[in-house]
Amino acid sequence: MNVQSCFQSLKRANRCQKTLISTIDPSSGVSLLGNVPETPLRFFSSLDSSHTSFISDGYHISRVSELVSKQHWSELKTIVRETNPNRFLQLLFESEVDAEIVLRYGEIRAQLHALVKSERHSNSSIFHTISVWSDRFCSNSIIVDMLILAYVKNSKTDSAFEAFERAGDYRFKLSVLSCNPMLNALVKEGKIGIAETAYKEMIRRRIAPNLITFNTVINGLCKAGKLQKAGDLVEDMKAWGCSPSVITYNTLIDGHCKMGRVGKMYKADVLLKEMVSKNIFPNEITFNILIDGYCKDENVSAAMKLFEEMQRQDLKPNVVTYNSLINGLCNQGRLDEALSLQDGMLGSNVKPNVVTYNALVNGFSKKGMLKEARVLLDDIAKQNMAPNVITFNTLIDAYCKVGKMGEAIALRGLMFDREVCPDISTYNCLIAGFCREGNMEGASNLLNEMGDKGVRADLVTYNILVGALCRDGESRKAVRLLNEMFEMGLSPSHVTYNTLVDGFCREGNLKAALNMRMRMEKEGRRANVVTYNVLIRGLCLKGKLEEANGLLNEMLEKGLIPNRITYEIVREEMMEKGFVPDIDGHLCSKKPHQRVPLQALEF
DNA sequence: CTAGGGTTAG
């Protein structure tokens, strides 16, 4: 940090402080460049027992200054013990030490952590206090950086973002040091929209992004499926003197593998070639991403070729590599090959972990080999590993699907013994199991147990129950559950509404079904293909073929593409009754006009 | 401080 920028920032901060103080306390008359006022520091009150003139104690200040600049942390520690932490903070501000060094000192971080954890102080009161601190060394901005870091580390991401915004209002100049971890936390929590806003705001405030900033935001965009924007950002990097790294490409490739549409693996391959052409060489993770991508694309043979290729390039497959392949093989029903691959990994000194076993448990379950899957559960323990929620959920769901509810419930009991807490997924599997066999009492018992254990019902739970009620011709009761969802702060999904529309159709109550569709649109869920399929079938069953045809055309006009089920309904319910819908004509004449370039819709 | 693997509803 140079003197020039420090001075400017100081002036800015002071201007800001003046206006703030005058709005809050016009009569305070606090000398902004002088002493630290006592009142705003009250937020450290638990630590602050007296108000002596410690802060002007010249000896202590120079001593601290000396120790900090020499980075004698252990001696500083003894001073901290003798004084109280609050005073120590003040001393640091008064001693003219390099801000960068202050930043490195963990004690301040510890203080801010405690402050953030206690949750006793609002963002605004903290900012007010910081803003009235004297700032001769430009350390206030750094303190705000540290504050945001403290929020992030205590997983209070929203507060971190609030502080980030407020820092802008107060004109504290933040650094990537706090912005990057905040962006990453936002991405990890799936708050991509907020991360994007924060990134744009960084640019506006001239906080220079670095490679890590870009990688983090690109990752967020990929996770949100905004692959185009992610690609555009790679171009923007150059303007900031950054060039893409292996991590950038790995992130992009993974984004395409997981979020891409048809031909996504082709696109992934193009990116792979692009990185190599730029002399950025794929590493283990690149291969792992591609191997997993091809496995998910049901192209295990391509994945196996990459597996061999990576070894040719002297890159060693690790647990993740094997897990992807084993999982891919299991999902193809190729259990024998999966098991021999597991032998292979033992031969190459790669130890299987819970994830490996979970994939195998799933493989056995899908083959209906529940006995073998169950044996594997005990094997995990024998290997000195602990089965986790996913292991149990996989097995429990398998038992539920074949109607062995007794076994499933027993496994839930075993979870408690092994101190693995059943989660909402566990309960959803079990509740769905009971609902399938019409045992609503069993389902209800589990709902009560959830209440006792403090596990909250989620969207899926409600969908299961709505589905069960609709199936039993109790759609009216299901509507009550729909209303209850809002009270619980859950927003019903397409599945929820479609299930209800279907329920009313099955009961022959078309009016109620159409009303439910109106309600769903009013509540912000546009009817989708499933909605139309369900309604069209309902109309057909009532013999209202003309009206069904009308809906068919309506769905085409809205640009919805009919799926396999639509065609089945058309063929079986309309054509077989001698009615010929004009579906093909519409498909040909309307579709080209409705095609809008995707980029145009992005903004 | 940035990238990779396992389950679940419909």
Short mmCIF file of N, CA and C in Angstrom, two decimals, chain A residues 498-598:
data_model
loop_
_atom_site.label_atom_id
_atom_site.label_comp_id
_atom_site.label_asym_id
_atom_site.label_seq_id
_atom_site.Cartn_x
_atom_site.Cartn_y
_atom_site.Cartn_z
N ASN A 498 -48.79 -30.14 -11.07
CA ASN A 498 -49.16 -31.15 -12.07
C ASN A 498 -49.83 -32.35 -11.43
N THR A 499 -49.33 -32.74 -10.26
CA THR A 499 -49.94 -33.87 -9.56
C THR A 499 -51.39 -33.56 -9.21
N LEU A 500 -51.62 -32.33 -8.77
CA LEU A 500 -52.99 -31.93 -8.41
C LEU A 500 -53.90 -31.86 -9.64
N VAL A 501 -53.38 -31.28 -10.70
CA VAL A 501 -54.16 -31.21 -11.95
C VAL A 501 -54.54 -32.63 -12.37
N ASP A 502 -53.55 -33.52 -12.31
CA ASP A 502 -53.79 -34.91 -12.66
C ASP A 502 -54.82 -35.55 -11.74
N GLY A 503 -54.69 -35.26 -10.45
CA GLY A 503 -55.62 -35.81 -9.47
C GLY A 503 -57.07 -35.46 -9.81
N PHE A 504 -57.29 -34.19 -10.10
CA PHE A 504 -58.65 -33.75 -10.44
C PHE A 504 -59.13 -34.38 -11.74
N CYS A 505 -58.22 -34.50 -12.71
CA CYS A 505 -58.59 -35.15 -13.97
C CYS A 505 -59.03 -36.59 -13.74
N ARG A 506 -58.28 -37.31 -12.92
CA ARG A 506 -58.62 -38.70 -12.62
C ARG A 506 -59.96 -38.81 -11.93
N GLU A 507 -60.29 -37.80 -11.12
CA GLU A 507 -61.59 -37.82 -10.45
C GLU A 507 -62.69 -37.38 -11.39
N GLY A 508 -62.29 -36.99 -12.61
CA GLY A 508 -63.27 -36.54 -13.59
C GLY A 508 -63.73 -35.11 -13.37
N ASN A 509 -63.05 -34.42 -12.47
CA ASN A 509 -63.42 -33.04 -12.15
C ASN A 509 -62.57 -32.08 -12.99
N LEU A 510 -62.93 -31.94 -14.26
CA LEU A 510 -62.11 -31.14 -15.17
C LEU A 510 -62.10 -29.67 -14.82
N LYS A 511 -63.22 -29.22 -14.28
CA LYS A 511 -63.31 -27.81 -13.91
C LYS A 511 -62.25 -27.48 -12.84
N ALA A 512 -62.20 -28.35 -11.82
CA ALA A 512 -61.21 -28.15 -10.77
C ALA A 512 -59.79 -28.25 -11.32
N ALA A 513 -59.59 -29.17 -12.27
CA ALA A 513 -58.27 -29.34 -12.87
C ALA A 513 -57.84 -28.06 -13.59
N LEU A 514 -58.77 -27.49 -14.36
CA LEU A 514 -58.45 -26.26 -15.09
C LEU A 514 -58.22 -25.09 -14.14
N ASN A 515 -59.01 -25.06 -13.06
CA ASN A 515 -58.80 -24.03 -12.04
C ASN A 515 -57.42 -24.15 -11.41
N MET A 516 -57.01 -25.39 -11.17
CA MET A 516 -55.69 -25.60 -10.58
C MET A 516 -54.60 -25.11 -11.52
N ARG A 517 -54.83 -25.29 -12.83
CA ARG A 517 -53.85 -24.77 -13.78
C ARG A 517 -53.80 -23.25 -13.71
N MET A 518 -54.99 -22.64 -13.60
CA MET A 518 -55.01 -21.17 -13.47
C MET A 518 -54.24 -20.73 -12.24
N ARG A 519 -54.49 -21.45 -11.13
CA ARG A 519 -53.81 -21.10 -9.89
C ARG A 519 -52.30 -21.22 -10.03
N MET A 520 -51.87 -22.29 -10.66
CA MET A 520 -50.43 -22.50 -10.79
C MET A 520 -49.79 -21.36 -11.58
N GLU A 521 -50.48 -20.88 -12.61
CA GLU A 521 -49.91 -19.78 -13.39
C GLU A 521 -49.90 -18.49 -12.57
N LYS A 522 -50.98 -18.32 -11.79
CA LYS A 522 -51.07 -17.13 -10.96
C LYS A 522 -49.96 -17.13 -9.92
N GLU A 523 -49.58 -18.33 -9.46
CA GLU A 523 -48.53 -18.44 -8.45
C GLU A 523 -47.15 -18.57 -9.08
N GLY A 524 -47.08 -18.21 -10.35
CA GLY A 524 -45.77 -18.07 -10.97
C GLY A 524 -45.17 -19.32 -11.58
N ARG A 525 -45.96 -20.36 -11.80
CA ARG A 525 -45.42 -21.54 -12.48
C ARG A 525 -46.16 -21.70 -13.79
N ARG A 526 -45.46 -21.46 -14.87
CA ARG A 526 -46.08 -21.64 -16.18
C ARG A 526 -46.36 -23.11 -16.43
N ALA A 527 -47.51 -23.38 -17.04
CA ALA A 527 -47.82 -24.76 -17.40
C ALA A 527 -46.72 -25.31 -18.30
N ASN A 528 -46.30 -26.55 -18.06
CA ASN A 528 -45.29 -27.16 -18.92
C ASN A 528 -45.88 -28.35 -19.68
N VAL A 529 -45.04 -29.09 -20.35
CA VAL A 529 -45.53 -30.20 -21.17
C VAL A 529 -46.36 -31.18 -20.34
N VAL A 530 -45.87 -31.45 -19.12
CA VAL A 530 -46.58 -32.41 -18.28
C VAL A 530 -47.99 -31.91 -17.96
N THR A 531 -48.10 -30.62 -17.64
CA THR A 531 -49.41 -30.05 -17.36
C THR A 531 -50.37 -30.30 -18.52
N TYR A 532 -49.90 -29.98 -19.72
CA TYR A 532 -50.73 -30.17 -20.91
C TYR A 532 -51.05 -31.64 -21.14
N ASN A 533 -50.05 -32.49 -20.99
CA ASN A 533 -50.30 -33.93 -21.18
C ASN A 533 -51.43 -34.40 -20.29
N VAL A 534 -51.33 -34.02 -19.03
CA VAL A 534 -52.31 -34.45 -18.03
C VAL A 534 -53.71 -33.94 -18.39
N LEU A 535 -53.79 -32.67 -18.77
CA LEU A 535 -55.09 -32.08 -19.11
C LEU A 535 -55.66 -32.67 -20.40
N ILE A 536 -54.80 -32.84 -21.38
CA ILE A 536 -55.26 -33.41 -22.66
C ILE A 536 -55.81 -34.82 -22.44
N ARG A 537 -55.09 -35.59 -21.62
CA ARG A 537 -55.56 -36.95 -21.35
C ARG A 537 -56.89 -36.90 -20.60
N GLY A 538 -56.99 -35.99 -19.64
CA GLY A 538 -58.24 -35.84 -18.89
C GLY A 538 -59.41 -35.54 -19.80
N LEU A 539 -59.22 -34.64 -20.75
CA LEU A 539 -60.28 -34.28 -21.69
C LEU A 539 -60.62 -35.47 -22.58
N CYS A 540 -59.61 -36.17 -23.04
CA CYS A 540 -59.84 -37.34 -23.89
C CYS A 540 -60.69 -38.39 -23.17
N LEU A 541 -60.33 -38.63 -21.91
CA LEU A 541 -61.06 -39.64 -21.15
C LEU A 541 -62.53 -39.26 -20.99
N LYS A 542 -62.80 -37.98 -21.02
CA LYS A 542 -64.19 -37.52 -20.93
C LYS A 542 -64.86 -37.45 -22.30
N GLY A 543 -64.08 -37.83 -23.32
CA GLY A 543 -64.62 -37.81 -24.68
C GLY A 543 -64.61 -36.43 -25.33
N LYS A 544 -64.00 -35.46 -24.67
CA LYS A 544 -63.97 -34.11 -25.24
C LYS A 544 -62.74 -33.95 -26.14
N LEU A 545 -62.80 -34.60 -27.30
CA LEU A 545 -61.63 -34.65 -28.17
C LEU A 545 -61.33 -33.30 -28.82
N GLU A 546 -62.38 -32.55 -29.15
CA GLU A 546 -62.18 -31.23 -29.75
C GLU A 546 -61.40 -30.31 -28.81
N GLU A 547 -61.87 -30.31 -27.54
CA GLU A 547 -61.20 -29.47 -26.55
C GLU A 547 -59.75 -29.91 -26.32
N ALA A 548 -59.55 -31.21 -26.30
CA ALA A 548 -58.19 -31.75 -26.15
C ALA A 548 -57.32 -31.26 -27.29
N ASN A 549 -57.87 -31.28 -28.49
CA ASN A 549 -57.15 -30.79 -29.67
C ASN A 549 -56.81 -29.31 -29.52
N GLY A 550 -57.75 -28.58 -28.95
CA GLY A 550 -57.52 -27.15 -28.71
C GLY A 550 -56.32 -26.93 -27.79
N LEU A 551 -56.25 -27.73 -26.72
CA LEU A 551 -55.12 -27.60 -25.79
C LEU A 551 -53.81 -28.00 -26.44
N LEU A 552 -53.91 -28.99 -27.29
CA LEU A 552 -52.73 -29.45 -28.02
C LEU A 552 -52.15 -28.30 -28.84
N ASN A 553 -53.05 -27.60 -29.54
CA ASN A 553 -52.60 -26.46 -30.33
C ASN A 553 -52.07 -25.34 -29.46
N GLU A 554 -52.76 -25.13 -28.33
CA GLU A 554 -52.33 -24.08 -27.41
C GLU A 554 -50.90 -24.33 -26.93
N MET A 555 -50.61 -25.58 -26.62
CA MET A 555 -49.27 -25.89 -26.11
C MET A 555 -48.22 -25.68 -27.19
N LEU A 556 -48.58 -25.99 -28.43
CA LEU A 556 -47.65 -25.77 -29.53
C LEU A 556 -47.41 -24.28 -29.74
N GLU A 557 -48.51 -23.51 -29.64
CA GLU A 557 -48.38 -22.07 -29.83
C GLU A 557 -47.48 -21.45 -28.78
N LYS A 558 -47.49 -22.06 -27.58
CA LYS A 558 -46.63 -21.52 -26.52
C LYS A 558 -45.18 -21.98 -26.68
N GLY A 559 -44.93 -22.71 -27.74
CA GLY A 559 -43.55 -23.14 -27.99
C GLY A 559 -43.13 -24.34 -27.17
N LEU A 560 -44.11 -25.04 -26.55
CA LEU A 560 -43.76 -26.23 -25.79
C LEU A 560 -43.65 -27.41 -26.74
N ILE A 561 -42.58 -28.18 -26.57
CA ILE A 561 -42.35 -29.30 -27.48
C ILE A 561 -42.96 -30.58 -26.90
N PRO A 562 -43.88 -31.18 -27.64
CA PRO A 562 -44.53 -32.41 -27.16
C PRO A 562 -43.50 -33.50 -26.92
N ASN A 563 -43.72 -34.33 -25.91
CA ASN A 563 -42.78 -35.42 -25.66
C ASN A 563 -43.40 -36.78 -26.00
N ARG A 564 -42.72 -37.81 -25.62
CA ARG A 564 -43.16 -39.17 -25.93
C ARG A 564 -44.58 -39.42 -25.41
N ILE A 565 -44.83 -38.95 -24.19
CA ILE A 565 -46.14 -39.17 -23.57
C ILE A 565 -47.24 -38.47 -24.38
N THR A 566 -46.93 -37.26 -24.84
CA THR A 566 -47.92 -36.52 -25.64
C THR A 566 -48.34 -37.36 -26.85
N TYR A 567 -47.34 -37.86 -27.54
CA TYR A 567 -47.64 -38.66 -28.74
C TYR A 567 -48.41 -39.92 -28.40
N GLU A 568 -48.07 -40.52 -27.26
CA GLU A 568 -48.81 -41.72 -26.83
C GLU A 568 -50.28 -41.39 -26.62
N ILE A 569 -50.54 -40.27 -25.95
CA ILE A 569 -51.92 -39.87 -25.68
C ILE A 569 -52.63 -39.62 -27.01
N VAL A 570 -51.97 -38.88 -27.89
CA VAL A 570 -52.57 -38.57 -29.19
C VAL A 570 -52.92 -39.85 -29.93
N ARG A 571 -51.96 -40.77 -29.94
CA ARG A 571 -52.18 -42.02 -30.69
C ARG A 571 -53.28 -42.86 -30.06
N GLU A 572 -53.15 -43.06 -28.74
CA GLU A 572 -54.05 -44.03 -28.09
C GLU A 572 -55.42 -43.45 -27.76
N GLU A 573 -55.45 -42.19 -27.35
CA GLU A 573 -56.72 -41.64 -26.89
C GLU A 573 -57.48 -40.88 -27.98
N MET A 574 -56.76 -40.37 -28.99
CA MET A 574 -57.44 -39.60 -30.03
C MET A 574 -57.55 -40.37 -31.33
N MET A 575 -56.43 -40.81 -31.88
CA MET A 575 -56.43 -41.48 -33.17
C MET A 575 -57.27 -42.77 -33.14
N GLU A 576 -57.11 -43.52 -32.03
CA GLU A 576 -57.84 -44.79 -31.97
C GLU A 576 -59.34 -44.58 -31.89
N LYS A 577 -59.73 -43.38 -31.47
CA LYS A 577 -61.16 -43.09 -31.42
C LYS A 577 -61.62 -42.40 -32.71
N GLY A 578 -60.73 -42.41 -33.71
CA GLY A 578 -61.09 -41.90 -35.02
C GLY A 578 -60.93 -40.40 -35.18
N PHE A 579 -60.25 -39.76 -34.22
CA PHE A 579 -60.06 -38.31 -34.31
C PHE A 579 -58.63 -38.02 -34.78
N VAL A 580 -58.51 -37.17 -35.79
CA VAL A 580 -57.16 -36.87 -36.29
C VAL A 580 -56.79 -35.42 -35.94
N PRO A 581 -55.90 -35.24 -34.96
CA PRO A 581 -55.50 -33.88 -34.57
C PRO A 581 -54.59 -33.25 -35.62
N ASP A 582 -54.65 -31.94 -35.73
CA ASP A 582 -53.82 -31.26 -36.73
C ASP A 582 -52.46 -30.86 -36.15
N ILE A 583 -51.88 -31.80 -35.41
CA ILE A 583 -50.65 -31.52 -34.68
C ILE A 583 -49.45 -31.34 -35.60
N ASP A 584 -49.33 -32.17 -36.64
CA ASP A 584 -48.14 -32.11 -37.49
C ASP A 584 -48.04 -30.80 -38.25
N GLY A 585 -49.16 -30.35 -38.77
CA GLY A 585 -49.17 -29.08 -39.50
C GLY A 585 -48.64 -27.96 -38.65
N HIS A 586 -49.09 -27.92 -37.40
CA HIS A 586 -48.62 -26.87 -36.51
C HIS A 586 -47.15 -26.98 -36.21
N LEU A 587 -46.69 -28.18 -36.01
CA LEU A 587 -45.29 -28.36 -35.69
C LEU A 587 -44.40 -27.80 -36.77
N CYS A 588 -44.85 -27.99 -38.05
CA CYS A 588 -44.02 -27.53 -39.16
C CYS A 588 -44.14 -26.03 -39.36
N SER A 589 -45.35 -25.50 -39.27
CA SER A 589 -45.54 -24.11 -39.65
C SER A 589 -45.14 -23.12 -38.56
N LYS A 590 -45.33 -23.49 -37.29
CA LYS A 590 -45.10 -22.49 -36.24
C LYS A 590 -43.70 -22.48 -35.66
N LYS A 591 -43.06 -23.62 -35.64
CA LYS A 591 -41.81 -23.71 -34.88
C LYS A 591 -40.71 -22.74 -35.36
N PRO A 592 -40.46 -22.66 -36.67
CA PRO A 592 -39.35 -21.80 -37.09
C PRO A 592 -39.53 -20.34 -36.68
N HIS A 593 -40.76 -19.86 -36.68
CA HIS A 593 -41.01 -18.47 -36.33
C HIS A 593 -40.72 -18.19 -34.86
N GLN A 594 -40.87 -19.23 -34.05
CA GLN A 594 -40.74 -18.99 -32.62
C GLN A 594 -39.32 -19.15 -32.12
N ARG A 595 -38.45 -19.56 -33.00
CA ARG A 595 -37.07 -19.75 -32.55
C ARG A 595 -36.38 -18.39 -32.37
N VAL A 596 -35.98 -18.12 -31.17
CA VAL A 596 -35.32 -16.85 -30.86
C VAL A 596 -33.90 -17.17 -30.42
N PRO A 597 -32.93 -16.40 -30.92
CA PRO A 597 -31.56 -16.69 -30.48
C PRO A 597 -31.44 -16.59 -28.96
N LEU A 598 -30.74 -17.56 -28.38
CA LEU A 598 -30.65 -17.61 -26.92
C LEU A 598 -30.00 -16.38 -26.31
#
